[in-house]
Short mmCIF file of C-alpha atoms in Angstrom, two decimals:
data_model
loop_
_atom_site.label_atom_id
_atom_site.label_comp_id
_atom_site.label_asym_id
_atom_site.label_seq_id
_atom_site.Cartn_x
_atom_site.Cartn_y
_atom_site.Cartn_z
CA UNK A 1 75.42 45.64 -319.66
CA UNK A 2 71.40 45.76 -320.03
CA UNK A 3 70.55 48.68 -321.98
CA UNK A 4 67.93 50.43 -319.85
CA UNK A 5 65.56 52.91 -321.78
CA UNK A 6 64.95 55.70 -320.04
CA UNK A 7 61.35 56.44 -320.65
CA UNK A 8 60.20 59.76 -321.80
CA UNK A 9 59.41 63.19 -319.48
CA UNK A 10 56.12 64.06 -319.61
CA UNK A 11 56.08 68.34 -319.22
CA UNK A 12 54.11 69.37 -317.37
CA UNK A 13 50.97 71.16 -318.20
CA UNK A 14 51.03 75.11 -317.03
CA UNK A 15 47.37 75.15 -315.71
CA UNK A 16 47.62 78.86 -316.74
CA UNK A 17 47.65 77.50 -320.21
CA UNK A 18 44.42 75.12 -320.13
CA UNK A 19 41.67 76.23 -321.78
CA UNK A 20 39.56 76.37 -318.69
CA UNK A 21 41.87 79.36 -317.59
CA UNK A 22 41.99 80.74 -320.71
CA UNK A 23 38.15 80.93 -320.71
CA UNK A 24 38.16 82.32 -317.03
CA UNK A 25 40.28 85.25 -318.12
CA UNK A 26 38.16 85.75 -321.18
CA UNK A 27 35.36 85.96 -319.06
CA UNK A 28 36.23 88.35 -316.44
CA UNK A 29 37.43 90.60 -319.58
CA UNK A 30 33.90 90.09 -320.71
CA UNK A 31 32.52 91.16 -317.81
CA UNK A 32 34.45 93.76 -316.99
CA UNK A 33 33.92 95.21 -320.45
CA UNK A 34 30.47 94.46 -320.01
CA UNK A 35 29.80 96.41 -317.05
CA UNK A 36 31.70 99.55 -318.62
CA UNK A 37 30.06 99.92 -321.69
CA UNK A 38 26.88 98.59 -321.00
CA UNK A 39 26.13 99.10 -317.13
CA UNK A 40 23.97 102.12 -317.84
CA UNK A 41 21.26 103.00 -319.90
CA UNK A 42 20.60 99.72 -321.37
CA UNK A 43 17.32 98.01 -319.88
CA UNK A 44 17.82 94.87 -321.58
CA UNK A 45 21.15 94.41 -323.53
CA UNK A 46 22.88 94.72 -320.42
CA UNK A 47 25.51 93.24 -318.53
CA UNK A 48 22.77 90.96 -316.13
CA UNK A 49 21.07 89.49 -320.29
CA UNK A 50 24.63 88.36 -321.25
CA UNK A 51 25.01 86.65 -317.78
CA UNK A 52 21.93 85.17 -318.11
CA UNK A 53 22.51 84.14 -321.47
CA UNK A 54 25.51 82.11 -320.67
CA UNK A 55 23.86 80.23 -317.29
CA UNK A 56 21.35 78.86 -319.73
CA UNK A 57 23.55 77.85 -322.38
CA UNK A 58 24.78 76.23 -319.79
CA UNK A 59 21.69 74.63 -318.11
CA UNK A 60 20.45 73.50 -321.58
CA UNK A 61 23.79 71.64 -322.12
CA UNK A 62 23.34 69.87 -319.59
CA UNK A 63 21.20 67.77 -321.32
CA UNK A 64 23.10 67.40 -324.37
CA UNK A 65 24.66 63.87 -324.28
CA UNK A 66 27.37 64.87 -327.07
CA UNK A 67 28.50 68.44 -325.33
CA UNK A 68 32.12 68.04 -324.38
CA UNK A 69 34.01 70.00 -321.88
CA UNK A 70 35.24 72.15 -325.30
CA UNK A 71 31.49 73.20 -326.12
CA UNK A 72 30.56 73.70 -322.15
CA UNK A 73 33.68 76.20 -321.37
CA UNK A 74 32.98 77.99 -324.75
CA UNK A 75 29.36 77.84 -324.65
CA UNK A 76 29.86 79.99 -321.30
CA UNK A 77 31.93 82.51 -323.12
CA UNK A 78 30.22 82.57 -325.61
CA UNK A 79 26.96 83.74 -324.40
CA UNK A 80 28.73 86.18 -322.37
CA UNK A 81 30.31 87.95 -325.37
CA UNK A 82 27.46 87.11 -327.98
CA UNK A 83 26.46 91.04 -327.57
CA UNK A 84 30.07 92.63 -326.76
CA UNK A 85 29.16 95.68 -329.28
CA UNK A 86 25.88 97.61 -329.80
CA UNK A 87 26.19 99.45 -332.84
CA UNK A 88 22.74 101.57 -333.23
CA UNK A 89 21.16 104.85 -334.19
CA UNK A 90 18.35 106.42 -332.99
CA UNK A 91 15.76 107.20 -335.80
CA UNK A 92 12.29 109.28 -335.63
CA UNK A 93 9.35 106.46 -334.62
CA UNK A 94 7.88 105.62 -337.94
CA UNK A 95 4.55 106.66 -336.43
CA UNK A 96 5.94 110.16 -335.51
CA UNK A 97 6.04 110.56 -332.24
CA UNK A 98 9.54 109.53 -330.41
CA UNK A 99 12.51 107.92 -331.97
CA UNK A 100 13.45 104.34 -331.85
CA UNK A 101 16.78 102.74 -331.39
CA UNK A 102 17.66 100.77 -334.61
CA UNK A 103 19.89 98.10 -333.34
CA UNK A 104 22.70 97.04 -336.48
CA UNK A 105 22.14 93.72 -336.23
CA UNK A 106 24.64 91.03 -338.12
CA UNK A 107 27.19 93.67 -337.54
CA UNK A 108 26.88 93.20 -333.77
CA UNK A 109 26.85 89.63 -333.67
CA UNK A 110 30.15 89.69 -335.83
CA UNK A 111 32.20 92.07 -334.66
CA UNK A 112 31.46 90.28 -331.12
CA UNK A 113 32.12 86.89 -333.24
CA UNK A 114 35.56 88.45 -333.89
CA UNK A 115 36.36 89.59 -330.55
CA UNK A 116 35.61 86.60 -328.30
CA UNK A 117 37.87 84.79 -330.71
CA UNK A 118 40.59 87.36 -330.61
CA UNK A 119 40.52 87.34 -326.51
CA UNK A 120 41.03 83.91 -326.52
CA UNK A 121 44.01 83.81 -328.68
CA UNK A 122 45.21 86.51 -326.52
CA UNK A 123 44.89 84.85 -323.20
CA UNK A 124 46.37 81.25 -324.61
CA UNK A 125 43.27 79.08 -325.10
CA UNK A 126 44.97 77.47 -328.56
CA UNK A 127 42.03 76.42 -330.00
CA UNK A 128 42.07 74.07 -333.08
CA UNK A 129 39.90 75.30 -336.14
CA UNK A 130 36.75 73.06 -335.25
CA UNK A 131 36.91 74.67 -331.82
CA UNK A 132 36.43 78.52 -333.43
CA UNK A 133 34.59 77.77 -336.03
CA UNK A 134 31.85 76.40 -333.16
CA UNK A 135 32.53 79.24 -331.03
CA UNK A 136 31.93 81.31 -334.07
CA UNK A 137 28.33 79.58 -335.09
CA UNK A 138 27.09 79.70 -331.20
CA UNK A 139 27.89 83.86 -331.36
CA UNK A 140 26.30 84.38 -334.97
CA UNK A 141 22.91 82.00 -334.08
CA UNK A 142 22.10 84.70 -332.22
CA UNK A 143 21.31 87.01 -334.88
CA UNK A 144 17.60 88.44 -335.05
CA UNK A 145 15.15 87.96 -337.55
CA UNK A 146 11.39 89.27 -337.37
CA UNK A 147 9.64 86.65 -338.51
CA UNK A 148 5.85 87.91 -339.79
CA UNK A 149 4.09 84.60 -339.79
CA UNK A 150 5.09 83.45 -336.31
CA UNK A 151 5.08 87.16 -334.75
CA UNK A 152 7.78 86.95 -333.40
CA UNK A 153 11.97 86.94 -333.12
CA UNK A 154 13.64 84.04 -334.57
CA UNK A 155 17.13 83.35 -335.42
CA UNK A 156 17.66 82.50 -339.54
CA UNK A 157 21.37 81.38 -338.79
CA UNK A 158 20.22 78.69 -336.65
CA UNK A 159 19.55 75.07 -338.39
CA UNK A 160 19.36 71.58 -338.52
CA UNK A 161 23.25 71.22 -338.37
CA UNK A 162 24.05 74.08 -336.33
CA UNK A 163 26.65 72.24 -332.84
CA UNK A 164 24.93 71.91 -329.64
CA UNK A 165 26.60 75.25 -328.90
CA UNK A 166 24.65 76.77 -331.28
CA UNK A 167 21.52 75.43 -330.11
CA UNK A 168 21.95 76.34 -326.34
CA UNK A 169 23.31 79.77 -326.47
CA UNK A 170 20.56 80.86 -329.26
CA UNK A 171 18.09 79.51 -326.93
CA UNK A 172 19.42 81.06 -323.85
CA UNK A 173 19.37 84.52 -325.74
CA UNK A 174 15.77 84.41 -327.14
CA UNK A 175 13.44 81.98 -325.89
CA UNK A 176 12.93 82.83 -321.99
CA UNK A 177 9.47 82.66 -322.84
CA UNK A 178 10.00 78.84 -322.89
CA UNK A 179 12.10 78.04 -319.79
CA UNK A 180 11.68 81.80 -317.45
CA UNK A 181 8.14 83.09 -317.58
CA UNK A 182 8.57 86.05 -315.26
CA UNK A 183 11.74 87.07 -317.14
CA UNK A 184 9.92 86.67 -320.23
CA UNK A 185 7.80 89.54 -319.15
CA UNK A 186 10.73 91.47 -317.97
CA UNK A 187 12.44 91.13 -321.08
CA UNK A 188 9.51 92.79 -322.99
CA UNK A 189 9.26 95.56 -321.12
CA UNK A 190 12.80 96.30 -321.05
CA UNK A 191 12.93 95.77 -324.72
CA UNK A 192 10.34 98.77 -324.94
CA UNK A 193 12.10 100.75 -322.67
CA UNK A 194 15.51 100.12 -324.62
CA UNK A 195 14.45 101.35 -327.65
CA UNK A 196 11.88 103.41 -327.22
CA UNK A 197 13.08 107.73 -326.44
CA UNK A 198 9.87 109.59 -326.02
CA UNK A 199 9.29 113.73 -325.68
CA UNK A 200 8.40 115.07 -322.44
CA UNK A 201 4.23 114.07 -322.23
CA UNK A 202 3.12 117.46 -321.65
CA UNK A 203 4.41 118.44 -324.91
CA UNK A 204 2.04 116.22 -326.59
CA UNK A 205 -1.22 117.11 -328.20
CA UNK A 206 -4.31 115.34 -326.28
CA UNK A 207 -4.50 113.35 -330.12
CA UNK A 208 -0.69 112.47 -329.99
CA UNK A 209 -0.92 110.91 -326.06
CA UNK A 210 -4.04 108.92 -327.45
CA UNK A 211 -1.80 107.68 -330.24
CA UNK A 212 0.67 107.10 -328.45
CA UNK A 213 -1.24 105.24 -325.90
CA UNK A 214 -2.76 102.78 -328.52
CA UNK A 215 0.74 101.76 -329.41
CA UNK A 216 2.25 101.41 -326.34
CA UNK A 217 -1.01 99.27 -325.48
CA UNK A 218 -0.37 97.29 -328.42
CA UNK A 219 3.19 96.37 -327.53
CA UNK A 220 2.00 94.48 -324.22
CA UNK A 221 -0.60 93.07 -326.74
CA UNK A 222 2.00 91.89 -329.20
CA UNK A 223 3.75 89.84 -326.60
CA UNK A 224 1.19 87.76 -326.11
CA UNK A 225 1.74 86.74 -329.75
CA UNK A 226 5.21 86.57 -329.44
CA UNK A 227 4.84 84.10 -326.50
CA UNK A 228 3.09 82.03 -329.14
CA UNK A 229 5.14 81.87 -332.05
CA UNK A 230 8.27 81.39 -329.67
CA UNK A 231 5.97 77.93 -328.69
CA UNK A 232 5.90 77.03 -332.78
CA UNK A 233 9.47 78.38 -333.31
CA UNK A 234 11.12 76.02 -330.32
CA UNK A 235 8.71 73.11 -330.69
CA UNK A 236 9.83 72.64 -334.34
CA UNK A 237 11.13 69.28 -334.84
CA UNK A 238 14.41 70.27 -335.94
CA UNK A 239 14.80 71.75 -332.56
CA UNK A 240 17.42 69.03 -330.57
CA UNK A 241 15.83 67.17 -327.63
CA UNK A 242 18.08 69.06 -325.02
CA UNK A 243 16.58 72.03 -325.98
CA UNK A 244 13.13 71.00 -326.46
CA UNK A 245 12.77 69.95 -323.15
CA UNK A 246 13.46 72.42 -321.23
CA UNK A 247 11.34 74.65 -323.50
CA UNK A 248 8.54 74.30 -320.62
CA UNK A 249 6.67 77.69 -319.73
CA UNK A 250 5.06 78.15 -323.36
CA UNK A 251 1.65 77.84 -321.68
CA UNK A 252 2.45 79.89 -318.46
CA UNK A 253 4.35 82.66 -320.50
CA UNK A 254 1.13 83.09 -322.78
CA UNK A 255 -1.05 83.28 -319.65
CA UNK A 256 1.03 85.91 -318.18
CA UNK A 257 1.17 87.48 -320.91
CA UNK A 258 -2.33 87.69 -321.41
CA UNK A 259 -2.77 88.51 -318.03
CA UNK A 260 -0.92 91.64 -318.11
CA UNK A 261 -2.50 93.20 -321.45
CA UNK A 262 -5.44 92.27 -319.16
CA UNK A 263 -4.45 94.08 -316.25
CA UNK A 264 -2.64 97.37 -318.67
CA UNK A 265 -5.92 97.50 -320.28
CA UNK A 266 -7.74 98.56 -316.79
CA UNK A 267 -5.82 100.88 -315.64
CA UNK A 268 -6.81 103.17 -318.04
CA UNK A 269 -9.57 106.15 -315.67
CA UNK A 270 -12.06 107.63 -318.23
CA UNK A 271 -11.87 110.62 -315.36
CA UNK A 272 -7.88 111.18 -316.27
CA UNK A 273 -6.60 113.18 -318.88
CA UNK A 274 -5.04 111.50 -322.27
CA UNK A 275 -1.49 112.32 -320.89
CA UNK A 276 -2.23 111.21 -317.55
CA UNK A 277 -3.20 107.97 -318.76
CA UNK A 278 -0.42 107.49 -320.76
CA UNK A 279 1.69 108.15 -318.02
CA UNK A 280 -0.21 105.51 -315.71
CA UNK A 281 0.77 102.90 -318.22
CA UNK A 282 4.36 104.14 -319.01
CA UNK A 283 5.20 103.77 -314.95
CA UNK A 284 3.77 100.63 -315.08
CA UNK A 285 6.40 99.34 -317.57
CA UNK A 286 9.28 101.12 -315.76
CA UNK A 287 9.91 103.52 -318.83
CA UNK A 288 11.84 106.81 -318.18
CA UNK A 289 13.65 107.43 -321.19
CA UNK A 290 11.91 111.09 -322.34
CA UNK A 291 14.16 113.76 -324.25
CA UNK A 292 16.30 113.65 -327.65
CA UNK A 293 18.83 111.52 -328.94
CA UNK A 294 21.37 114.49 -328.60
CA UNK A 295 24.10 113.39 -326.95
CA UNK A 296 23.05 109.97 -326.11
CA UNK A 297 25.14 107.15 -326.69
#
């Protein structure tokens, strides 16, 4: 008799198991935990950055001609998680008046490093090693550095053979000022108002709302420097094409930026009190975080 082989059963794939569900559930963890922790009292490391973060990883992937499907479903969660903690402590402003909030940078980016991974494993995504050690590199570019030549933030974990990942979710998280100018100004002013706590104004001395004044003046002038040294830190050549070219509103974020020092510098009235002044240019930048660190988060 013939001797028929009976060819082999493929099993089926649970689509509960792919790693495009795996990432979805991650996700709406994410965001979920995102909202809870972070849904208050934040004015820029909120839940709306880390959603924004992850639409431009996206957007700059796009580009990327060797992003797979891995780095695009990753990149997503990644950016979403990147800032999952927010280890800080409020300290007394250096200039003694206020405090500031003193973010504990590295130690955010890896315990959120840590936990992204761990909620994948949870919910069945299986990656192999290559997979987390990319996941791992797109979460930990994002760590801040204060660079004093360029004036501005860049991101020292970041290089020349950092994965496409990498690239597009480090971009996403620091370098609106190259592809969003309106949220670049947005994002300075709710930097400011982040981690900046102030006393109530009428408690200050007429010489300590001058001071104060001057520095809160020279934050709006300090982002028109930062606009610029974001233009040298993305038009590097290291800097992958993808990237690069949709690094576009350098020259319309420094305009704006200008712009608005422009405009904060007028509204000062030589017929208004120090205080009221200050408080003129506080409202402008949406800040109302006056009072102590006691029993703030």
């Amino acid at each position: 008799m013939p001797n028929f082989e009976v060819p082999p059963q493929e099993t089926p794939q649970n689509p509960e198991n792919t790693l495009e569900s795996a990432c979805q559930r991650v996700n709406a963890r994410l965001r979920a935990e995102l909202h809870e922790k972070y849904g208050e009292d934040w004015d820029y490391h909120n839940p709306e950055h880390s959603e924004g973060v992850a639409e431009w990883a996206l957007r700059f992937l796009e580009k990327s001609q060797i992003a797979t499907d891995e780095d695009r479903l990753l990149a997503e969660t990644a950016g979403l998680g990147h800032d999952a903690f927010q280890d800080f402590k409020w300290k007394p402003n250096i200039r003694g008046i206020g405090w500031k909030r003193i973010r504990e940078t590295v130690v955010i980016e890896e315990k959120s490093a840590v936990h992204g991974l761990d909620l994948l494993e949870e919910e069945g995504a299986n990656l192999e090693s290559n997979g987390r050690k990319k996941f791992q590199d797109a979460v930990l570019a994002t760590i801040p550095e204060w660079d004093l030549n360029l004036k501005t933030i860049i991101q020292p974990r970041l290089g020349r053979y950092s994965p496409d990942i990498a690239w597009a979710v480090a971009a996403a998280d620091i370098g609106s000022a190259g592809y969003d100018t309106e949220k670049f100004l947005r994002d300075g002013d709710q930097v400011f108002c982040e981690d900046n706590m102030l006393p109530a104004l009428k408690t200050l001395s007429d010489a300590q709302a001058e001071k104060l004044y001057a520095e809160v003046l020279g934050w709006s002038a300090m982002q028109v420097d930062f606009a610029k040294g974001q233009k040298a830190y993305w038009q590097r050549d290291l800097v992958p094409y993808f990237v690069y070219d949709q690094m576009t509103e350098f020259k319309a974020s420094i305009q704006a930026a200008e712009e608005r020092l422009a405009h904060r510098k007028a509204l000062k009235d030589v017929s208004k009190s120090a205080k009221e002044n200050l408080q003129i240019l506080l409202d402008d930048m949406g800040f109302t975080r006056y009072g102590t660190p006691e029993g703030t988060r």
